[in-house]
Short mmCIF file of C-alpha atoms and ligand atoms in Angstrom, two decimals:
data_model
loop_
_atom_site.label_atom_id
_atom_site.label_comp_id
_atom_site.label_asym_id
_atom_site.label_seq_id
_atom_site.Cartn_x
_atom_site.Cartn_y
_atom_site.Cartn_z
CA UNK A 88 -54.25 -94.35 62.92
CA UNK A 89 -51.89 -95.78 60.25
CA UNK A 90 -52.25 -93.15 57.21
CA UNK A 91 -52.15 -90.54 59.98
CA UNK A 92 -48.62 -88.62 60.85
CA UNK A 93 -47.93 -86.22 62.65
CA UNK A 94 -44.72 -83.42 62.14
CA UNK A 95 -43.46 -83.65 65.47
CA UNK A 96 -41.26 -80.13 66.44
CA UNK A 97 -39.25 -80.73 69.71
CA UNK A 98 -37.59 -77.80 71.11
CA UNK A 99 -35.23 -77.29 73.23
CA UNK A 100 -36.30 -78.24 76.86
CA UNK A 101 -35.29 -81.01 79.43
CA UNK A 102 -39.16 -82.15 78.52
CA UNK A 103 -37.30 -83.33 75.26
CA UNK A 104 -37.02 -86.75 77.10
CA UNK A 105 -40.17 -87.72 77.14
CA UNK A 106 -40.70 -86.88 73.80
CA UNK A 107 -38.88 -89.98 73.30
CA UNK A 108 -41.51 -91.58 74.92
CA UNK A 109 -44.11 -89.98 72.95
CA UNK A 110 -42.90 -91.00 69.70
CA UNK A 111 -42.74 -94.46 70.92
CA UNK A 112 -46.63 -94.23 71.77
CA UNK A 113 -47.38 -92.89 68.14
CA UNK A 114 -45.25 -95.60 66.61
CA UNK A 115 -46.53 -98.35 68.47
CA UNK A 116 -50.24 -96.76 67.75
CA UNK A 117 -49.49 -96.89 63.66
CA UNK A 118 -49.08 -92.97 63.77
CA UNK A 119 -46.31 -91.86 61.37
CA UNK A 120 -43.60 -89.93 63.19
CA UNK A 121 -41.64 -87.25 61.08
CA UNK A 122 -39.11 -84.93 64.07
CA UNK A 123 -37.66 -81.70 63.87
CA UNK A 124 -35.43 -81.16 66.28
CA UNK A 125 -34.05 -77.80 67.08
CA UNK A 126 -30.30 -76.48 67.78
CA UNK A 127 -31.24 -76.40 71.25
CA UNK A 128 -33.49 -79.70 70.66
CA UNK A 129 -30.36 -81.55 69.92
CA UNK A 130 -28.85 -80.78 73.40
CA UNK A 131 -30.98 -82.70 75.27
CA UNK A 132 -31.75 -85.60 73.11
CA UNK A 133 -30.07 -86.73 69.93
CA UNK A 134 -31.00 -86.95 66.47
CA UNK A 135 -29.91 -90.74 66.72
CA UNK A 136 -32.79 -91.64 69.73
CA UNK A 137 -34.78 -89.88 67.82
CA UNK A 138 -34.60 -91.18 64.21
CA UNK A 139 -34.36 -94.53 65.74
CA UNK A 140 -37.96 -94.37 67.60
CA UNK A 141 -39.30 -92.21 65.04
CA UNK A 142 -38.29 -95.00 62.64
CA UNK A 143 -38.00 -91.82 59.80
CA UNK A 144 -35.61 -89.15 59.28
CA UNK A 145 -34.61 -85.67 61.64
CA UNK A 146 -34.70 -82.01 60.35
CA UNK A 147 -32.90 -79.89 61.98
CA UNK A 148 -31.16 -77.19 58.99
CA UNK A 149 -33.72 -74.39 56.78
CA UNK A 150 -30.94 -74.55 54.85
CA UNK A 151 -29.43 -77.84 54.20
CA UNK A 152 -29.20 -79.04 50.78
CA UNK A 153 -29.46 -82.11 51.03
CA UNK A 154 -32.56 -81.47 52.73
CA UNK A 155 -34.26 -79.22 50.18
CA UNK A 156 -33.47 -80.96 47.68
CA UNK A 157 -35.26 -83.85 49.12
CA UNK A 158 -38.60 -82.47 50.62
CA UNK A 159 -38.71 -78.17 50.63
CA UNK A 160 -39.09 -76.92 53.79
CA UNK A 161 -42.94 -75.71 52.79
CA UNK A 162 -43.53 -79.36 51.64
CA UNK A 163 -42.15 -80.55 54.99
CA UNK A 164 -44.83 -78.55 56.77
CA UNK A 165 -47.58 -79.97 55.26
CA UNK A 166 -46.13 -83.12 54.87
CA UNK A 167 -48.84 -84.54 57.95
CA UNK A 168 -51.38 -84.02 59.25
CA UNK A 169 -51.40 -82.20 62.87
CA UNK A 170 -47.94 -80.38 63.60
CA UNK A 171 -47.25 -80.92 67.16
CA UNK A 172 -44.76 -78.36 69.56
CA UNK A 173 -43.15 -80.91 72.55
CA UNK A 174 -41.59 -79.38 74.44
CA UNK A 175 -43.08 -76.09 73.25
CA UNK A 176 -40.45 -73.43 74.72
CA UNK A 177 -41.12 -69.40 76.39
CA UNK A 178 -38.92 -69.21 72.88
CA UNK A 179 -40.83 -71.39 70.29
CA UNK A 180 -44.64 -70.21 71.76
CA UNK A 181 -42.58 -66.95 71.19
CA UNK A 182 -41.03 -67.09 67.47
CA UNK A 183 -44.75 -68.18 66.87
CA UNK A 184 -47.19 -65.91 67.90
CA UNK A 185 -44.94 -63.28 66.80
CA UNK A 186 -44.73 -65.17 63.07
CA UNK A 187 -40.88 -65.24 63.07
CA UNK A 188 -38.93 -67.38 60.60
CA UNK A 189 -35.80 -67.59 61.51
CA UNK A 190 -35.73 -71.84 61.94
CA UNK A 191 -36.75 -74.33 60.45
CA UNK A 192 -39.25 -74.87 63.29
CA UNK A 193 -40.67 -71.15 63.11
CA UNK A 194 -40.72 -71.83 59.65
CA UNK A 195 -42.96 -74.76 59.86
CA UNK A 196 -44.91 -72.99 61.91
CA UNK A 197 -45.15 -70.19 59.90
CA UNK A 198 -45.89 -72.25 56.63
CA UNK A 199 -47.96 -74.77 57.82
CA UNK A 200 -52.05 -74.66 56.91
CA UNK A 201 -52.49 -78.27 59.57
CA UNK A 202 -54.15 -77.98 63.48
CA UNK A 203 -51.35 -76.97 65.85
CA UNK A 204 -51.18 -78.83 68.89
CA UNK A 205 -48.40 -77.04 71.81
CA UNK A 206 -47.51 -78.72 75.28
CA UNK A 207 -45.33 -76.35 77.01
CA UNK A 208 -42.65 -76.83 78.94
CA UNK A 209 -40.41 -74.25 80.74
CA UNK A 210 -40.12 -72.28 84.44
CA UNK A 211 -42.57 -71.31 86.13
CA UNK A 212 -41.87 -68.25 86.14
CA UNK A 213 -41.10 -67.97 82.51
CA UNK A 214 -44.46 -69.59 82.42
CA UNK A 215 -46.29 -66.72 84.46
CA UNK A 216 -44.18 -64.39 82.83
CA UNK A 217 -46.16 -61.66 80.46
CA UNK A 218 -44.91 -62.32 77.61
CA UNK A 219 -45.47 -65.37 77.30
CA UNK A 220 -49.33 -65.10 78.86
CA UNK A 221 -49.41 -62.83 75.86
CA UNK A 222 -47.98 -65.29 73.50
CA UNK A 223 -50.39 -68.07 75.07
CA UNK A 224 -53.18 -65.81 73.84
CA UNK A 225 -52.64 -64.71 70.79
CA UNK A 226 -51.54 -68.76 69.80
CA UNK A 227 -55.12 -69.83 71.38
CA UNK A 228 -56.74 -67.15 69.23
CA UNK A 229 -54.91 -67.91 65.87
CA UNK A 230 -56.34 -71.14 66.64
CA UNK A 231 -53.69 -73.31 67.56
CA UNK A 232 -54.21 -75.87 70.45
CA UNK A 233 -52.66 -76.91 74.14
CA UNK A 234 -51.97 -79.93 76.09
CA UNK A 235 -50.75 -79.52 79.48
CA UNK A 236 -48.62 -77.99 81.54
CA UNK A 237 -48.75 -79.15 84.55
CA UNK A 238 -48.05 -78.13 88.19
CA UNK A 239 -45.59 -79.57 90.33
CA UNK A 240 -41.74 -80.24 90.73
CA UNK A 241 -39.41 -78.64 87.99
CA UNK A 242 -35.86 -79.63 86.89
CA UNK A 243 -35.14 -76.37 87.61
CA UNK A 244 -35.63 -77.39 91.71
CA UNK A 245 -38.62 -74.67 91.84
CA UNK A 246 -42.22 -75.88 91.50
CA UNK A 247 -45.61 -74.61 90.03
CA UNK A 248 -46.83 -74.62 86.85
CA UNK A 249 -44.74 -75.06 83.33
CA UNK A 250 -43.87 -78.68 83.76
CA UNK A 251 -44.36 -80.69 79.89
CA UNK A 252 -47.75 -83.37 80.06
CA UNK A 253 -46.59 -86.50 80.35
CA UNK A 254 -46.58 -88.68 76.93
CA UNK A 255 -50.09 -90.65 77.77
CA UNK A 256 -51.35 -86.69 78.21
CA UNK A 257 -50.31 -85.48 75.05
CA UNK A 258 -50.65 -88.36 73.26
CA UNK A 259 -54.28 -88.84 73.57
CA UNK A 260 -54.61 -85.02 72.93
CA UNK A 261 -52.91 -86.32 69.26
CA UNK A 262 -55.18 -89.15 68.53
CA UNK A 263 -58.13 -86.56 69.80
CA UNK A 264 -57.27 -83.94 67.10
CA UNK A 265 -56.24 -86.96 64.61
CA UNK A 266 -59.21 -88.94 64.57
CA UNK A 267 -62.52 -86.43 66.36
CA UNK A 268 -62.04 -89.28 69.81
CA UNK A 269 -63.99 -90.95 70.56
CA UNK A 270 -66.66 -88.09 71.97
CA UNK A 271 -66.74 -86.75 68.24
CA UNK A 272 -70.49 -85.53 67.78
CA UNK A 273 -71.44 -85.51 72.07
CA UNK A 274 -72.19 -82.65 73.87
CA UNK A 275 -71.03 -82.22 77.35
CA UNK A 276 -72.29 -80.05 80.04
CA UNK A 277 -69.40 -79.46 82.89
CA UNK A 278 -70.52 -76.96 86.44
CA UNK A 279 -66.76 -75.99 87.62
CA UNK A 280 -66.03 -73.93 90.78
CA UNK A 281 -67.51 -71.97 93.48
CA UNK A 282 -70.75 -69.90 93.65
CA UNK A 283 -71.40 -66.56 94.96
CA UNK A 284 -73.98 -65.50 96.60
CA UNK A 285 -74.41 -61.57 96.95
CA UNK A 286 -75.14 -60.29 100.23
CA UNK A 287 -75.20 -56.68 98.26
CA UNK A 288 -73.48 -55.38 95.62
CA UNK A 289 -70.26 -55.55 97.05
CA UNK A 290 -70.02 -58.72 99.86
CA UNK A 291 -70.59 -62.36 98.44
CA UNK A 292 -71.15 -65.65 100.07
CA UNK A 293 -68.49 -67.98 98.37
CA UNK A 294 -66.40 -71.19 98.88
CA UNK A 295 -62.95 -71.56 98.28
CA UNK A 296 -62.98 -74.10 95.18
CA UNK A 297 -60.35 -73.44 92.35
CA UNK A 298 -62.13 -75.02 89.57
CA UNK A 299 -59.05 -76.70 88.82
CA UNK A 300 -60.61 -80.15 88.19
CA UNK A 301 -63.50 -79.47 86.26
CA UNK A 302 -61.62 -77.46 84.18
CA UNK A 303 -59.41 -79.92 83.93
CA UNK A 304 -62.06 -82.54 83.24
CA UNK A 305 -63.68 -80.18 80.32
CA UNK A 306 -60.04 -79.60 79.14
CA UNK A 307 -59.56 -83.61 78.83
CA UNK A 308 -63.48 -84.41 77.18
CA UNK A 309 -63.02 -81.67 74.48
CA UNK A 310 -59.63 -83.38 74.01
CA UNK A 311 -61.80 -86.08 72.91
CA UNK A 312 -63.26 -85.05 70.69
CA UNK A 313 -66.82 -83.89 72.71
CA UNK A 314 -68.08 -80.55 72.44
CA UNK A 315 -67.86 -79.09 76.09
CA UNK A 316 -70.38 -76.57 77.89
CA UNK A 317 -68.50 -75.51 80.75
CA UNK A 318 -70.50 -72.95 83.28
CA UNK A 319 -67.91 -71.07 85.60
CA UNK A 320 -68.46 -69.49 88.80
CA UNK A 321 -65.09 -67.16 89.68
CA UNK A 322 -62.96 -68.70 89.21
CA UNK A 323 -59.00 -67.10 87.66
CA UNK A 324 -58.08 -70.12 85.45
CA UNK A 325 -57.95 -70.51 82.01
CA UNK A 326 -60.63 -71.36 79.37
CA UNK A 327 -59.21 -74.80 78.14
CA UNK A 328 -58.93 -75.35 74.71
CA UNK A 329 -61.36 -76.07 72.03
CA UNK A 330 -63.88 -75.77 75.35
CA UNK A 331 -67.61 -72.65 75.35
CA UNK A 332 -67.12 -71.47 78.70
CA UNK A 333 -70.24 -69.87 80.08
CA UNK A 334 -69.44 -67.86 83.36
CA UNK A 335 -71.98 -67.39 86.40
CA UNK A 336 -71.76 -65.88 89.83
CA UNK A 337 -74.68 -67.95 91.63
CA UNK A 338 -76.20 -71.26 92.15
CA UNK A 339 -80.12 -69.48 90.37
CA UNK A 340 -77.59 -68.72 87.41
CA UNK A 341 -76.00 -72.08 87.27
CA UNK A 342 -78.85 -73.47 86.92
CA UNK A 343 -80.43 -71.35 83.79
CA UNK A 344 -77.18 -71.49 81.84
CA UNK A 345 -77.26 -75.38 82.44
CA UNK A 346 -80.67 -75.68 82.06
CA UNK A 347 -80.81 -72.83 78.75
CA UNK A 348 -77.11 -75.66 77.23
CA UNK A 349 -79.81 -78.83 76.94
CA UNK A 350 -79.58 -81.45 75.61
CA UNK A 351 -76.69 -82.85 76.00
CA UNK A 352 -74.83 -86.37 75.69
CA UNK A 353 -73.53 -86.20 79.67
CA UNK A 354 -73.39 -83.50 82.67
CA UNK A 355 -70.71 -83.93 84.64
CA UNK A 356 -71.01 -81.66 88.05
CA UNK A 357 -67.94 -80.60 89.40
CA UNK A 358 -68.61 -77.62 91.24
CA UNK A 359 -68.79 -76.09 94.45
CA UNK A 360 -71.86 -74.64 94.76
CA UNK A 361 -73.50 -72.73 97.77
CA UNK A 362 -75.92 -74.65 99.53
CA UNK A 363 -77.56 -71.59 100.54
CA UNK A 364 -77.34 -67.97 99.35
CA UNK A 365 -79.06 -65.03 101.75
CA UNK A 366 -82.20 -64.67 101.35
CA UNK A 367 -82.54 -61.06 100.28
CA UNK A 368 -79.89 -59.23 98.39
CA UNK A 369 -79.81 -55.84 99.31
CA UNK A 370 -79.88 -53.58 96.46
CA UNK A 371 -77.83 -51.13 97.81
CA UNK A 372 -74.36 -51.40 100.25
CA UNK A 373 -75.36 -52.20 103.80
CA UNK A 374 -74.12 -49.97 106.11
CA UNK A 375 -72.92 -50.39 109.54
CA UNK A 376 -75.63 -49.03 111.73
CA UNK A 377 -76.21 -48.99 115.28
CA UNK A 378 -78.10 -52.06 115.29
CA UNK A 379 -75.06 -54.38 115.28
CA UNK A 380 -74.01 -56.30 113.08
CA UNK A 381 -76.75 -57.82 110.64
CA UNK A 382 -77.84 -61.34 110.97
CA UNK A 383 -78.64 -63.26 107.65
CA UNK A 384 -81.23 -65.71 107.09
CA UNK A 385 -80.41 -68.35 104.70
CA UNK A 386 -82.61 -69.62 102.14
CA UNK A 387 -81.59 -72.99 100.19
CA UNK A 388 -80.45 -72.88 96.43
CA UNK A 389 -81.53 -75.13 93.70
CA UNK A 390 -79.84 -78.64 93.51
CA UNK A 391 -78.19 -78.60 89.89
CA UNK A 392 -76.67 -82.23 90.15
CA UNK A 393 -80.30 -83.43 91.04
CA UNK A 394 -82.63 -80.72 88.61
CA UNK A 395 -80.28 -82.06 85.73
CA UNK A 396 -80.76 -86.19 87.03
CA UNK A 397 -84.55 -85.76 87.30
CA UNK A 398 -85.18 -83.90 84.23
CA UNK A 399 -88.06 -84.60 81.73
CA UNK A 400 -87.01 -84.82 79.05
CA UNK A 401 -84.17 -83.62 78.65
CA UNK A 402 -82.57 -85.84 81.68
CA UNK A 403 -78.57 -86.13 79.74
CA UNK A 404 -77.51 -90.26 79.46
CA UNK A 405 -74.96 -90.05 81.81
CA UNK A 406 -75.11 -87.67 85.34
CA UNK A 407 -72.01 -87.37 87.28
CA UNK A 408 -71.77 -86.00 90.28
CA UNK A 409 -68.82 -84.98 93.04
CA UNK A 410 -68.65 -85.48 96.54
CA UNK A 411 -66.17 -83.69 98.51
CA UNK A 412 -66.06 -85.21 102.23
CA UNK A 413 -63.93 -84.68 105.33
CA UNK A 414 -65.02 -88.47 106.98
CA UNK A 415 -67.02 -91.58 105.68
CA UNK A 416 -66.80 -90.86 102.25
CA UNK A 417 -67.76 -94.01 100.62
CA UNK A 418 -70.98 -93.62 103.11
CA UNK A 419 -71.78 -90.08 102.19
CA UNK A 420 -70.97 -90.30 98.48
CA UNK A 421 -73.69 -94.06 98.27
CA UNK A 422 -76.37 -91.73 100.04
CA UNK A 423 -75.24 -88.54 97.64
CA UNK A 424 -75.60 -91.23 94.04
CA UNK A 425 -79.71 -92.16 95.79
CA UNK A 426 -80.50 -88.71 96.57
CA UNK A 427 -79.29 -87.31 93.97
CA UNK A 428 -80.68 -89.44 90.75
CA UNK A 429 -76.95 -89.96 89.69
CA UNK A 430 -74.95 -92.16 87.15
CA UNK A 431 -71.90 -92.53 89.60
CA UNK A 432 -70.16 -90.25 92.03
CA UNK A 433 -66.75 -89.21 91.94
CA UNK A 434 -65.90 -88.99 95.49
CA UNK A 435 -62.76 -87.44 97.58
CA UNK A 436 -61.37 -86.83 101.07
CA UNK A 437 -60.59 -83.48 100.81
CA UNK A 438 -59.02 -83.23 104.54
CA UNK A 439 -55.44 -85.02 102.65
CA UNK A 440 -53.29 -82.33 102.07
CA UNK A 441 -52.90 -80.80 99.23
CA UNK A 442 -56.31 -81.25 97.32
CA UNK A 443 -58.27 -78.74 97.96
CA UNK A 444 -56.53 -76.05 95.34
CA UNK A 445 -53.73 -78.54 94.98
CA UNK A 446 -52.85 -80.23 92.06
CA UNK A 447 -53.56 -83.75 92.97
CA UNK A 448 -56.41 -85.93 93.64
CA UNK A 449 -57.05 -89.29 94.90
CA UNK A 450 -60.90 -89.82 94.21
CA UNK A 451 -63.21 -93.19 94.27
CA UNK A 452 -65.38 -94.05 91.40
CA UNK A 453 -68.78 -95.01 93.59
CA UNK A 454 -71.57 -96.15 91.06
CA UNK A 455 -75.16 -99.07 92.04
CA UNK A 456 -72.26 -101.61 90.03
CA UNK A 457 -69.40 -100.63 92.93
CA UNK A 458 -66.71 -99.28 94.40
CA UNK A 459 -63.68 -98.33 92.51
CA UNK A 460 -60.27 -96.39 93.63
CA UNK A 461 -58.21 -94.50 91.13
CA UNK A 462 -54.46 -94.19 92.97
CA UNK A 463 -53.30 -90.90 93.64
CA UNK A 464 -53.00 -89.19 90.19
CA UNK A 465 -52.73 -84.89 89.07
CA UNK A 466 -55.68 -83.55 88.61
CA UNK A 467 -55.34 -83.66 84.41
CA UNK A 468 -54.39 -87.34 84.54
CA UNK A 469 -57.61 -87.62 87.12
CA UNK A 470 -59.43 -85.67 84.49
CA UNK A 471 -58.43 -87.89 81.04
CA UNK A 472 -59.63 -91.16 83.31
CA UNK A 473 -62.65 -89.46 83.99
CA UNK A 474 -63.57 -89.02 80.01
CA UNK A 475 -62.62 -91.44 79.37
CA UNK A 476 -65.33 -93.95 81.68
CA UNK A 477 -67.64 -90.91 80.51
CA UNK A 478 -66.87 -92.31 76.46
CA UNK A 479 -66.88 -95.76 76.93
CA UNK A 480 -70.81 -94.96 79.29
CA UNK A 481 -71.35 -93.20 75.87
CA UNK A 482 -70.22 -95.81 73.75
N1 CTP B 574 -74.28 -79.45 93.44
C1 CTP B 574 -75.32 -79.28 93.17
N2 CTP B 574 -75.86 -78.15 92.89
C2 CTP B 574 -75.76 -77.93 94.65
C3 CTP B 574 -75.46 -78.91 95.37
C4 CTP B 574 -74.48 -80.13 95.15
O1 CTP B 574 -75.24 -79.52 91.71
N3 CTP B 574 -76.49 -77.01 94.82
C5 CTP B 574 -73.25 -81.15 93.46
C6 CTP B 574 -71.71 -80.95 92.95
O2 CTP B 574 -71.68 -80.02 91.94
C7 CTP B 574 -71.25 -82.31 93.74
C8 CTP B 574 -72.93 -82.48 93.94
O3 CTP B 574 -73.51 -82.34 94.44
O4 CTP B 574 -71.52 -82.40 92.30
C9 CTP B 574 -72.56 -83.32 95.31
O5 CTP B 574 -72.33 -82.07 96.16
P1 CTP B 574 -71.86 -82.26 97.92
O6 CTP B 574 -72.14 -79.96 97.87
O7 CTP B 574 -70.92 -82.02 98.13
O8 CTP B 574 -73.22 -82.06 98.50
P2 CTP B 574 -74.14 -81.82 99.05
O9 CTP B 574 -75.73 -82.04 98.22
O10 CTP B 574 -73.96 -80.57 99.59
O11 CTP B 574 -74.82 -82.55 100.43
P3 CTP B 574 -73.35 -81.84 102.10
O12 CTP B 574 -73.01 -80.74 101.56
O13 CTP B 574 -74.66 -82.87 102.76
O14 CTP B 574 -72.63 -82.84 102.07
#
């Protein structure tokens, strides 16, 4: 990594203090860091701390005589292998999405011909605002990559999505972009979200899966360099950067999409697939009649995980399943491991508060080799650990 360089733009947000730790991690890994500190950023961290940790000069002014004499701002924008914006404030994102060039950070983002990674950090309302949504979509369409934001308690006292990703996660994303990542050249298939089984054209049988954990895993795999196909049921999650997404509704559509995506080096089945579907999907809307409510007959859906694990000749080398349990977690997970023929199972207790649809997860990894219990962590962190474990298995 010693020849790799990052141009690190530090925006004005309380999360800027985490960027100091990120700088330390990068330097420890031998990555060169050249910092640009915005005026607002300098309200949160000092140029001296940043410069000391980066072991380089801090650039701040667009029209600084000394800086321009040393290195023009256009040259500066191309002086690294990757441009990282952390924290990427709403203001910096808006400037970059609209091509503004009123200060050194904005000019750098407009002038650079290098890949750009942003780690957004802002209040949840600002993150959810239609203007930020538009800017995010524009930046993604322009090829900018994103890591985070995470969900959690914020410095402003509110709770929600908008916390900057942890330094270790940003570091992983940077390494993935710099070196291609340990999953470079590998194709990983991920299923996520619920399935919806039609009863008639307007009614479905479905479940409460948010798709959050599956989407986080797809994003983490992509950050480690994998080509990721994400087969997703109906959820409102944004597609992670670098992931190719196939939207489906029913379990049978999910299976067909997975089979069409083969061959894959690994498959991670996170989806909460409906075990049953109505035996008949009515072509026209069922009407209330004199006979009272209809009686539903359910038939079993195909098991996607078991089908992939038993696939010949295209069984992925690593097949990972999930087990959401309410009791006897380890026992049920072991039974599932054998029944479904997968290599390991990520099991969790969904009766724990905040797991279903929430930000955190407490999981255990059950394989033939035994059981590993992981500490409670954010779903993004759990996702990255799972992605790393897959990379190890495929190595
Ligand atoms: N799964 C699947 N296709 C199905 C059902 C489940 O691919 N039709 C996958 C899930 O994505 C998950 C694993 O199988 O990785 C476990 O799913 P779960 O619903 O917990 O297991 P079941 O086989 O349905 O067992 P049970 O309902 O008895 O807990």
